[in-house]
Coordinates of C-alpha atoms in Angstrom, one line a residue:
M1 CA 16.8 -85.3 49.5
T2 CA 15.4 -87.5 52.3
Y3 CA 15.2 -87.8 56.0
C4 CA 15.8 -91.1 57.9
V5 CA 16.4 -91.7 61.6
G6 CA 17.5 -94.8 63.6
L7 CA 17.2 -94.5 67.3
K8 CA 18.2 -96.7 70.3
I9 CA 16.1 -97.0 73.5
D10 CA 16.4 -99.6 76.2
R11 CA 13.5 -101.6 74.7
G12 CA 15.1 -101.9 71.3
L13 CA 15.4 -99.9 68.1
V14 CA 13.0 -97.5 66.3
F15 CA 13.4 -96.6 62.6
M16 CA 11.5 -93.9 60.6
S17 CA 12.0 -92.7 57.0
D18 CA 10.3 -90.4 54.5
T19 CA 9.5 -91.6 51.0
R20 CA 10.1 -88.5 48.8
T21 CA 12.6 -88.6 46.0
N22 CA 13.0 -85.6 43.6
A23 CA 15.1 -84.7 40.6
G24 CA 13.7 -81.1 40.3
V25 CA 10.4 -79.5 41.2
D26 CA 8.6 -81.2 38.3
N27 CA 9.9 -84.7 39.0
V28 CA 8.8 -85.8 42.5
S29 CA 8.3 -89.5 43.2
T30 CA 7.7 -91.8 46.2
F31 CA 10.2 -94.6 46.9
K32 CA 10.5 -96.8 50.0
K33 CA 13.8 -96.2 51.8
M34 CA 13.4 -98.7 54.6
H35 CA 14.5 -102.3 53.9
C36 CA 14.6 -105.4 56.2
W37 CA 16.2 -108.8 56.3
T38 CA 14.8 -111.2 58.8
K39 CA 15.3 -114.8 59.9
P40 CA 12.6 -115.3 62.6
G41 CA 14.1 -116.4 65.9
E42 CA 17.6 -115.6 64.8
R43 CA 18.1 -112.1 63.4
V44 CA 16.5 -108.8 62.2
L45 CA 18.5 -106.3 60.1
V46 CA 17.0 -103.0 59.0
L47 CA 18.6 -100.6 56.5
L48 CA 17.6 -97.0 55.9
S49 CA 19.0 -95.2 52.8
A50 CA 19.6 -91.6 51.6
G51 CA 21.4 -90.2 48.7
N52 CA 21.6 -91.0 45.0
L53 CA 18.5 -93.2 44.2
A54 CA 20.2 -95.3 41.6
T55 CA 23.0 -96.0 44.1
T56 CA 20.8 -96.9 47.0
Q57 CA 18.6 -99.1 44.9
A58 CA 21.6 -100.9 43.4
V59 CA 23.1 -101.5 46.9
V60 CA 19.8 -102.9 48.3
S61 CA 19.2 -105.0 45.2
L62 CA 22.7 -106.5 45.4
L63 CA 22.4 -107.3 49.1
D64 CA 19.0 -108.9 48.5
E65 CA 20.1 -110.9 45.4
R66 CA 23.1 -112.3 47.1
T67 CA 20.9 -113.8 49.8
K68 CA 19.6 -116.0 47.0
A69 CA 22.9 -116.8 45.2
P70 CA 24.7 -120.2 45.2
E71 CA 26.5 -121.4 48.2
E72 CA 30.0 -120.5 46.9
R73 CA 29.4 -116.8 47.4
S74 CA 30.4 -114.8 50.5
A75 CA 28.3 -114.5 53.7
T76 CA 25.1 -112.5 53.1
M77 CA 22.9 -110.3 55.3
L78 CA 21.1 -113.5 56.4
E79 CA 24.4 -115.2 57.3
V80 CA 27.0 -112.7 58.6
P81 CA 27.9 -113.5 62.2
S82 CA 27.6 -110.0 63.7
L83 CA 26.1 -106.6 63.0
Y84 CA 29.6 -105.3 62.6
Q85 CA 30.1 -107.7 59.7
A86 CA 26.7 -106.7 58.3
A87 CA 27.8 -103.0 58.4
K88 CA 31.1 -103.9 56.7
L89 CA 29.1 -105.8 54.0
V90 CA 26.9 -102.8 53.3
G91 CA 30.0 -100.5 53.2
D92 CA 31.8 -102.8 50.7
T93 CA 28.7 -103.0 48.6
V94 CA 28.4 -99.2 48.5
K95 CA 32.0 -99.0 47.3
E96 CA 31.4 -101.7 44.7
V97 CA 28.3 -100.0 43.3
I98 CA 30.0 -96.6 43.1
R99 CA 33.1 -98.0 41.3
Q100 CA 30.8 -99.6 38.7
T101 CA 28.5 -96.6 38.3
A102 CA 30.7 -93.5 38.3
P103 CA 32.2 -92.9 34.8
V104 CA 36.0 -92.7 34.7
G105 CA 37.1 -89.2 35.5
Q106 CA 33.7 -88.1 36.9
N107 CA 33.3 -87.1 40.5
A108 CA 32.0 -90.1 42.4
D109 CA 30.4 -87.8 45.0
A110 CA 27.4 -87.4 42.7
F111 CA 26.7 -91.1 43.1
G112 CA 27.1 -91.1 46.9
A113 CA 24.7 -92.7 49.4
S114 CA 24.5 -93.0 53.2
F115 CA 22.9 -95.7 55.2
I116 CA 21.7 -96.5 58.7
L117 CA 21.9 -100.2 59.7
G118 CA 20.4 -101.6 62.9
G119 CA 19.1 -104.8 64.3
Q120 CA 20.1 -107.8 66.4
I121 CA 21.6 -111.2 65.9
K122 CA 20.8 -113.9 68.4
G123 CA 23.3 -114.0 71.3
M124 CA 24.4 -110.4 70.8
E125 CA 23.1 -106.9 71.8
P126 CA 21.0 -104.7 69.4
R127 CA 23.4 -102.4 67.5
L128 CA 23.1 -99.4 65.3
F129 CA 25.5 -98.1 62.6
L130 CA 25.9 -95.1 60.3
I131 CA 27.5 -96.1 57.0
Y132 CA 29.1 -93.3 55.0
P133 CA 29.3 -92.9 51.1
E134 CA 33.0 -94.0 51.3
G135 CA 32.0 -97.3 52.8
N136 CA 33.4 -96.7 56.3
F137 CA 31.1 -96.6 59.3
I138 CA 30.6 -95.7 63.0
E139 CA 28.5 -97.3 65.8
A140 CA 25.9 -95.6 68.0
G141 CA 26.6 -95.6 71.8
D142 CA 25.4 -94.0 75.0
D143 CA 26.6 -90.6 73.9
T144 CA 25.3 -90.9 70.4
P145 CA 22.0 -93.0 70.7
F146 CA 20.6 -92.1 67.3
F147 CA 21.8 -91.5 63.7
Q148 CA 20.2 -89.4 60.9
V149 CA 20.8 -89.4 57.2
G150 CA 19.6 -86.9 54.5
E151 CA 18.2 -83.6 55.6
T152 CA 19.2 -83.8 59.3
K153 CA 19.5 -80.3 60.6
Y154 CA 15.8 -79.4 61.1
G155 CA 14.8 -82.5 63.1
K156 CA 17.9 -82.9 65.2
P157 CA 17.3 -80.4 68.0
I158 CA 14.2 -82.2 69.3
L159 CA 16.0 -85.5 69.3
V160 CA 19.0 -84.1 71.2
R161 CA 16.8 -82.4 73.8
A162 CA 14.1 -85.0 74.4
H163 CA 15.6 -88.4 73.8
D164 CA 15.7 -90.7 76.9
P165 CA 16.8 -94.3 76.7
K166 CA 14.0 -95.3 79.1
M167 CA 11.3 -94.0 76.7
S168 CA 8.4 -96.3 75.8
F169 CA 7.8 -97.2 72.1
E170 CA 4.8 -94.8 72.1
E171 CA 6.9 -91.9 73.4
T172 CA 9.6 -92.6 70.9
V173 CA 7.2 -92.5 68.0
K174 CA 5.9 -89.2 69.3
L175 CA 9.4 -87.9 69.4
L176 CA 10.2 -89.0 65.9
L177 CA 7.0 -87.6 64.5
V178 CA 7.8 -84.2 66.0
S179 CA 11.3 -84.4 64.5
F180 CA 9.9 -85.3 61.1
D181 CA 7.2 -82.7 61.3
S182 CA 9.8 -80.0 61.8
T183 CA 11.7 -81.3 58.8
L184 CA 8.7 -81.5 56.6
K185 CA 7.7 -77.9 57.3
S186 CA 11.3 -76.7 56.6
N187 CA 12.3 -78.6 53.5
L188 CA 10.0 -79.5 50.5
S189 CA 12.4 -82.2 49.4
V190 CA 11.3 -84.3 52.4
G191 CA 7.8 -85.7 52.1
M192 CA 5.0 -88.0 53.2
P193 CA 4.2 -90.8 53.6
L194 CA 6.5 -92.0 56.4
D195 CA 7.6 -95.5 57.1
L196 CA 7.9 -96.6 60.8
M197 CA 9.4 -99.8 62.2
F198 CA 10.0 -100.9 65.8
Y199 CA 12.2 -103.8 66.9
E200 CA 11.9 -105.0 70.5
R201 CA 15.2 -106.4 71.8
D202 CA 15.6 -110.2 72.0
T203 CA 12.4 -110.9 70.0
Y204 CA 14.2 -111.5 66.6
Q205 CA 11.2 -110.5 64.6
V206 CA 9.8 -107.1 63.5
S207 CA 7.6 -105.9 66.4
F208 CA 5.7 -103.2 64.6
E209 CA 5.6 -101.8 61.1
R210 CA 3.3 -99.1 59.6
R211 CA 3.1 -96.5 56.9
I212 CA 1.9 -93.1 58.1
E213 CA 0.0 -91.2 55.4
I214 CA -0.4 -87.4 55.3
D215 CA -4.0 -87.6 56.5
D216 CA -3.2 -89.9 59.4
P217 CA -5.2 -88.5 62.4
Y218 CA -2.4 -89.1 65.0
F219 CA 0.2 -87.4 62.8
R220 CA -2.1 -84.4 62.3
A221 CA -2.7 -84.2 66.1
I222 CA 1.0 -84.3 66.8
S223 CA 1.7 -81.6 64.1
D224 CA -1.0 -79.3 65.2
G225 CA -0.3 -79.9 68.9
W226 CA 3.4 -79.2 68.5
S227 CA 2.8 -75.9 66.7
S228 CA 0.4 -74.8 69.4
A229 CA 2.8 -75.8 72.1
L230 CA 5.7 -73.9 70.5
K231 CA 3.6 -70.7 70.2
E232 CA 2.4 -71.0 73.8
A233 CA 6.0 -71.6 75.0
F234 CA 7.2 -68.6 73.1
R235 CA 4.5 -66.4 74.6
S236 CA 5.4 -67.6 78.1
L237 CA 9.0 -66.4 77.8
P238 CA 9.9 -63.0 79.4
D239 CA 10.0 -60.1 77.0
F240 CA 13.3 -58.4 76.2
S241 CA 14.0 -55.3 78.4
A242 CA 16.2 -52.6 76.9

């Protein structure tokens, strides 16, 4: 399992993902789930992945390899004219990988993977898409300003309650860390370190990128502070009267 979030604010897009992959309690590994294609001054595309590790790695590898292929091939992540076409390219690649991977007669669901794609191409607005294992996708809007993949239920309430499009980058990171802390405490299949990336609109370059380790002082302050704040809020609520 994993947990990844892509979130829109007025300033741009913020992405965060965990790095834990496990195939049982005795086989836990760390893999990067955040991938980026950039052409400075022209585009930034960020892809977050969740699901079958072999499938997600094959999809990312194919997308990456095809940016280096001969000119007769189709448009790649560095060439597609819009984020919509980029989402379609990812979806088509997911279907291609699953068709090649799933043995005949075996349930393809076991090889499924979900993706969050976001970024901006020059001359267009920043966009954010959720791509399903079947290859189809939806786009974020004002009513749905963020997408999650993986273990979503524990971290969603704080995002729904506290998200504000006018948030600063610093406030958004704080919000995402609270969301991830809630998930980490509730599900052992999600784990540190966390990868963070921020894209500021109309810059066409990655604005900020960082890996947050388990002993990171700011993460520890957020985790401890959130736990204390929840306990204090609970104590401040009126007692039940029979």
